[in-house]
């Protein structure tokens, strides 16, 4: 994990700015012989795509992916498969309104990376946040789709939005299939109306809200993970915290563990029909950094969108005090589109650990 | 970051088991010319050392560190300094009671890595948890001390315990100097008596408790961090989650951000006497993965010690159902000794990013 | 260095096959603020381009490079500069004749990677060698051009062909400017006619020849290199050996050192006008893996092109014995176009070590 | 591969100086369940040990290795086996005569890393060369022994000295068993007497000589290697060039390939009893960076020992011109002891690629 590369054996390098000609990703280390075409990737990009409901940015990007390398359609194989060579994918930017950003050219938007990029690099591509834009996450989703394809159907990686503002779902209503039927990826159909009202109010007010995303990875065998610094949960934490606007990550009972007693927190074991079972899952599917075979459960907190119409105080690049009110097209709750991004990062971590485990278990 | 190596340019590799002859760390990439001797490291190890109060494990380890390489006392320099070669440090295990562990040889302790190590490796060093023991963190603290020495006095890295069980400190009482005067590293002197009572109760009951640690890094310049996958906060999250028993990490307002509105969460900017200042620090000193120059604020949750006397249900290695009650010497709240470990990991991340930033800014 | 990524801080990832739609490279870690446009890169690609003389492959590729990210033309800077974000470059394949390769679809060409790719990956993109094609080196040259731009004019990286077949140049005739005036990058103008005759003969005979390339890096300061496994010469050796068809690498006096005595091989030192000088350069500018400040001198051997018309014995994918005579468009001496590729790899190693040195010298 | 770490999945980090208290290595990534004790390692160290004949340095080091971690003797396994945790090994320095080095404290020895270490680090541990000493290679040999143990008996890694000065062996006399019976690891018994005479002469003259080492790796399957920058031959080249005093590396026909024609250089294929066979091995067992299943053949050139009694011109640290005549205990031909070191590096590269191949072939 370094700069723009993520992963060790299943390894992605992403590139591209919000308002450049295109963005993309190169995947290195993907095994050969895996059936793969654009059709395997596009549906996951469509889940993350802007413009799908009034609750996300109206920027109109088709987010059409093209595979430029690493896949070969051999007449002997009956369809395109990976060759073991790097898989390069590209997504063109088609609806970039760079003009919109002249107003912020010389301002540091509070809550954005404007000031820090200037501090680090001495300059910045201010158009839509440049490299710091959440648009970069499209490349993660494309790569995550390849990771899913490699992992196959026995491993399921699902995400859900479990809180918007201070309105949390009722866990008793949890139905995974409901996440596919509402614009919030909510597993609780009953809360959808409240959330719609809230987001409509926020949008009208020119404000925004934070949210919490929850991910479940099912079907993992016990044994994935690389103690002590490449622990499965440590890598998941780094992966999720690398998503724009994420401010917290927890595994299993997470922060609630602090208030627990040992006898409640330790997941007891019994024999089930197919081997060991755990009676609870406070550890979220990881012990000592290695998967237990239970569901991996990860939650992360997303801060409210920093681009808001409500006027805030800030500085310009000449250190003059001023104010800013961000117009243009923005998600009032970036947490929503963070759901498919979180899923993709989880898929990438699992794919990488799968190969790493194979690597360390070769004898 | 891979298996037992952490960091990229300031890079540590730790080794050793709880009940082996010794444990240690090799630091690679430390610049030359930094004054360094055992006396710079020992005080930090003493902070983490077991046996310092009745609230931590009574295992009696001197944790005496020896530097075996990478430092040279040249008569021209007037004292030992780093040479740029790898710094190897070793700490001998002197109070290992391996006999204590015969009882758990064939059992999987709930909440421990016993089952997962067996699943991954096909065998495990069961004595005191072997490699998965928190004893490994002594090596992190030794390495962290070298990182601090390199960073110098202008950067301060401090940790505090802010919650034990459900008893959180009163932030109005926060005084850093108080963390040095009580066995809990509590910044709120007023809560110490309650915590003592609670821990005495838990110890008598053979139970344990979780806790929350908070770290502040002060004195950082703006500009440290490596977007987009080597973000300063992403690396901090991975670092903290790699500490045994940690189940959650947050930066700045963390999970509370989810309930905030955009106008409250974005830290506004004004000019101060020495440059830009932020009116709040909800982002915890990081924007877009790069330091802002404010205090870096990190919190992490530590689950209750899994080794408890209270009987729990589990399996043995033959998959037979049984129960376990762990005797021996254990911390009733591993969160306490996690404070110096968290500080050390923060120091390591900062040291690494300092060098990485120098590397990317060389032209 | 891993799979398709080369370098640590100045880090490239290349992708693309000989007959896919395009090939490219992503550079990560390039400092910000460096003036960079396609015009800085294209001349280096033109040096390596096929079709420039009758002595190289007639495949007609424009090798036009496009920069897709990492560069920003700010009206404040007066021209495009790097931003510190990844630089993605793409080169389209325009003259791929995939049909030509049907004949080799099921054969393993001797001397090529056909058999080994099948053995490793279970399949291969047989069109023009797929990923194993020397066409991949165009991406290296593009990346090397960016490395040169970063290093600036004070560091000169030059290559020359010093031997074709058994015909070595006369070192007494060495003039760097002559390398620009003949199709062989020969520094000895007197040998050009002999080489032309030889290559014409080989081409008519359907054969090919090996060659030796020599590189000089001038203007380096003393102090670059990372002992003991990231030595400057070790990284150069790995870099050169990663170029297709390279079978040997040497530094300074190289293999001739074996026959030398200690008093002849050690480069003596004296004071020059601008500091220490060495009276000879048998060590090729490196001692203990660190640059001395002398010219870095590297030589590498390139085997004869494996694609020849002369019939050779081989197997097909069904393990049936057969023969092959390769038609199509091939370089009779791949060593010629290896000159700009070797220069590019040298530039990449130097750029990486420059940043690594800055990283380790930050205190 | 970075600074003092070598390898990716089978990964070693070495530390220690010539005249420090000890040197050592940490191996990370070794699979679990491999029987391993000091007795598996010591014989390989004994092969490289100084003081074994009059032709190597008389420094008297027992080079006794101790394993400090990563191995566990479980009563269920009947002997110590690896656990998958890092294997830390230490070798104490017992015959360091630091006093001998006062004379060179302020001088830069020609051909040594003295000047370059001072240039890079601003200071150096001058005692016996400090970190740049060939004594560091003991740690490589210890690690290589573990790599061999992991690879098992089906893979054989053997080295031989094939040239001292300008006296090359007669390849017609090659017998591997002879390498065990003379102090030069010569596979040609007939040349031993000549070499003894030559070395006696050189020692009396206070001079030294270069040499060439050849390595053969037998029993490899086809398919190991990671194109295009982690090619098996590229990694071997980097590995060998990282050995002190090595100035050139070649694979298969190496530099002789330059003078060959395509029809002679391409190794033709035929079917043998157990699968494909190659009629020659000019490519040295690698095509496209991937093993062919033939013997891997590597040669490397070692320069003459730089520490000689014959007076040479040099500078001191105040840039004053002076001369030096190195006394003390030195190998007149470091190439001899480079044989077991080269074997160890080859074993490490193979072990790493074995695990990497398993990692990329997991699906």
PDB file of N, CA, C and O in Angstrom, chain A residues 17-19 59 97-98 100-102 104 109 112 114 125-135 330:
ATOM      1  N   UNK A  17      -7.971  12.250 -12.594  1.00  0.00           N
ATOM      2  CA  UNK A  17      -8.558  13.349 -11.844  1.00  0.00           C
ATOM      3  C   UNK A  17     -10.027  13.520 -12.219  1.00  0.00           C
ATOM      4  O   UNK A  17     -10.460  13.073 -13.273  1.00  0.00           O
ATOM      5  N   UNK A  18     -10.726  14.226 -11.394  1.00  0.00           N
ATOM      6  CA  UNK A  18     -12.157  14.451 -11.585  1.00  0.00           C
ATOM      7  C   UNK A  18     -12.452  15.050 -12.954  1.00  0.00           C
ATOM      8  O   UNK A  18     -13.416  14.678 -13.616  1.00  0.00           O
ATOM      9  N   UNK A  19     -11.623  15.997 -13.390  1.00  0.00           N
ATOM     10  CA  UNK A  19     -11.923  16.697 -14.631  1.00  0.00           C
ATOM     11  C   UNK A  19     -10.865  16.501 -15.706  1.00  0.00           C
ATOM     12  O   UNK A  19     -10.760  17.288 -16.631  1.00  0.00           O
ATOM     13  N   UNK A  59     -24.378  15.022 -11.515  1.00  0.00           N
ATOM     14  CA  UNK A  59     -23.380  14.891 -12.583  1.00  0.00           C
ATOM     15  C   UNK A  59     -23.708  13.670 -13.414  1.00  0.00           C
ATOM     16  O   UNK A  59     -23.956  12.595 -12.873  1.00  0.00           O
ATOM     17  N   UNK A  97     -17.634  19.689 -15.850  1.00  0.00           N
ATOM     18  CA  UNK A  97     -17.876  21.122 -16.041  1.00  0.00           C
ATOM     19  C   UNK A  97     -16.770  21.905 -15.343  1.00  0.00           C
ATOM     20  O   UNK A  97     -16.964  22.395 -14.235  1.00  0.00           O
ATOM     21  N   UNK A  98     -15.651  22.013 -15.986  1.00  0.00           N
ATOM     22  CA  UNK A  98     -14.516  22.636 -15.298  1.00  0.00           C
ATOM     23  C   UNK A  98     -14.773  24.097 -14.990  1.00  0.00           C
ATOM     24  O   UNK A  98     -14.298  24.631 -13.997  1.00  0.00           O
ATOM     25  N   UNK A 100     -17.249  25.416 -13.736  1.00  0.00           N
ATOM     26  CA  UNK A 100     -17.866  25.566 -12.422  1.00  0.00           C
ATOM     27  C   UNK A 100     -16.845  25.850 -11.335  1.00  0.00           C
ATOM     28  O   UNK A 100     -17.200  26.334 -10.261  1.00  0.00           O
ATOM     29  N   UNK A 101     -15.625  25.505 -11.597  1.00  0.00           N
ATOM     30  CA  UNK A 101     -14.657  25.522 -10.512  1.00  0.00           C
ATOM     31  C   UNK A 101     -13.777  26.751 -10.492  1.00  0.00           C
ATOM     32  O   UNK A 101     -12.933  26.893  -9.635  1.00  0.00           O
ATOM     33  N   UNK A 102     -14.011  27.662 -11.436  1.00  0.00           N
ATOM     34  CA  UNK A 102     -13.199  28.871 -11.425  1.00  0.00           C
ATOM     35  C   UNK A 102     -13.342  29.603 -10.094  1.00  0.00           C
ATOM     36  O   UNK A 102     -12.385  30.180  -9.574  1.00  0.00           O
ATOM     37  N   UNK A 104     -13.561  28.500  -7.196  1.00  0.00           N
ATOM     38  CA  UNK A 104     -12.811  27.949  -6.063  1.00  0.00           C
ATOM     39  C   UNK A 104     -11.323  27.828  -6.370  1.00  0.00           C
ATOM     40  O   UNK A 104     -10.556  27.316  -5.560  1.00  0.00           O
ATOM     41  N   UNK A 109     -11.506  25.219   0.188  1.00  0.00           N
ATOM     42  CA  UNK A 109     -12.827  24.846   0.695  1.00  0.00           C
ATOM     43  C   UNK A 109     -12.701  24.107   2.027  1.00  0.00           C
ATOM     44  O   UNK A 109     -12.001  23.087   2.093  1.00  0.00           O
ATOM     45  N   UNK A 112     -12.332  20.134   2.705  1.00  0.00           N
ATOM     46  CA  UNK A 112     -11.760  19.510   1.516  1.00  0.00           C
ATOM     47  C   UNK A 112     -10.240  19.443   1.637  1.00  0.00           C
ATOM     48  O   UNK A 112      -9.654  20.009   2.553  1.00  0.00           O
ATOM     49  N   UNK A 114      -8.187  20.892  -0.287  1.00  0.00           N
ATOM     50  CA  UNK A 114      -7.583  21.990  -1.056  1.00  0.00           C
ATOM     51  C   UNK A 114      -6.328  22.544  -0.377  1.00  0.00           C
ATOM     52  O   UNK A 114      -5.266  22.674  -0.998  1.00  0.00           O
ATOM     53  N   UNK A 125      -4.649  20.653  -8.797  1.00  0.00           N
ATOM     54  CA  UNK A 125      -5.649  20.654  -9.860  1.00  0.00           C
ATOM     55  C   UNK A 125      -6.978  20.927  -9.165  1.00  0.00           C
ATOM     56  O   UNK A 125      -7.545  20.051  -8.523  1.00  0.00           O
ATOM     57  N   UNK A 126      -7.457  22.169  -9.269  1.00  0.00           N
ATOM     58  CA  UNK A 126      -8.627  22.570  -8.470  1.00  0.00           C
ATOM     59  C   UNK A 126      -9.950  22.142  -9.104  1.00  0.00           C
ATOM     60  O   UNK A 126     -11.002  22.276  -8.497  1.00  0.00           O
ATOM     61  N   UNK A 127      -9.909  21.651 -10.327  1.00  0.00           N
ATOM     62  CA  UNK A 127     -11.162  21.324 -11.017  1.00  0.00           C
ATOM     63  C   UNK A 127     -11.830  20.100 -10.387  1.00  0.00           C
ATOM     64  O   UNK A 127     -11.400  18.978 -10.582  1.00  0.00           O
ATOM     65  N   UNK A 128     -12.854  20.343  -9.616  1.00  0.00           N
ATOM     66  CA  UNK A 128     -13.607  19.241  -9.009  1.00  0.00           C
ATOM     67  C   UNK A 128     -12.818  18.470  -7.978  1.00  0.00           C
ATOM     68  O   UNK A 128     -13.145  17.331  -7.654  1.00  0.00           O
ATOM     69  N   UNK A 129     -11.787  19.078  -7.442  1.00  0.00           N
ATOM     70  CA  UNK A 129     -10.992  18.403  -6.416  1.00  0.00           C
ATOM     71  C   UNK A 129      -9.823  17.627  -6.995  1.00  0.00           C
ATOM     72  O   UNK A 129      -9.008  17.085  -6.272  1.00  0.00           O
ATOM     73  N   UNK A 130      -9.750  17.576  -8.332  1.00  0.00           N
ATOM     74  CA  UNK A 130      -8.607  16.906  -8.962  1.00  0.00           C
ATOM     75  C   UNK A 130      -8.504  15.462  -8.511  1.00  0.00           C
ATOM     76  O   UNK A 130      -9.468  14.705  -8.595  1.00  0.00           O
ATOM     77  N   UNK A 131      -7.346  15.099  -8.043  1.00  0.00           N
ATOM     78  CA  UNK A 131      -7.111  13.728  -7.625  1.00  0.00           C
ATOM     79  C   UNK A 131      -7.844  13.389  -6.328  1.00  0.00           C
ATOM     80  O   UNK A 131      -8.127  12.231  -6.062  1.00  0.00           O
ATOM     81  N   UNK A 132      -8.151  14.394  -5.508  1.00  0.00           N
ATOM     82  CA  UNK A 132      -8.783  14.112  -4.209  1.00  0.00           C
ATOM     83  C   UNK A 132     -10.289  13.907  -4.351  1.00  0.00           C
ATOM     84  O   UNK A 132     -10.971  13.624  -3.375  1.00  0.00           O
ATOM     85  N   UNK A 133     -10.793  14.033  -5.558  1.00  0.00           N
ATOM     86  CA  UNK A 133     -12.232  13.867  -5.788  1.00  0.00           C
ATOM     87  C   UNK A 133     -12.676  12.434  -5.526  1.00  0.00           C
ATOM     88  O   UNK A 133     -11.944  11.479  -5.789  1.00  0.00           O
ATOM     89  N   UNK A 134     -13.915  12.289  -5.040  1.00  0.00           N
ATOM     90  CA  UNK A 134     -14.481  10.956  -4.840  1.00  0.00           C
ATOM     91  C   UNK A 134     -14.679  10.233  -6.169  1.00  0.00           C
ATOM     92  O   UNK A 134     -14.952   9.038  -6.197  1.00  0.00           O
ATOM     93  N   UNK A 135     -14.526  10.955  -7.250  1.00  0.00           N
ATOM     94  CA  UNK A 135     -14.653  10.317  -8.557  1.00  0.00           C
ATOM     95  C   UNK A 135     -13.608   9.204  -8.723  1.00  0.00           C
ATOM     96  O   UNK A 135     -13.809   8.243  -9.442  1.00  0.00           O
ATOM     97  N   UNK A 330     -23.471  18.299  -6.144  1.00  0.00           N
ATOM     98  CA  UNK A 330     -22.856  17.548  -5.062  1.00  0.00           C
ATOM     99  C   UNK A 330     -23.823  16.567  -4.434  1.00  0.00           C
ATOM    100  O   UNK A 330     -25.028  16.785  -4.402  1.00  0.00           O
TER     101      UNK A 330
END
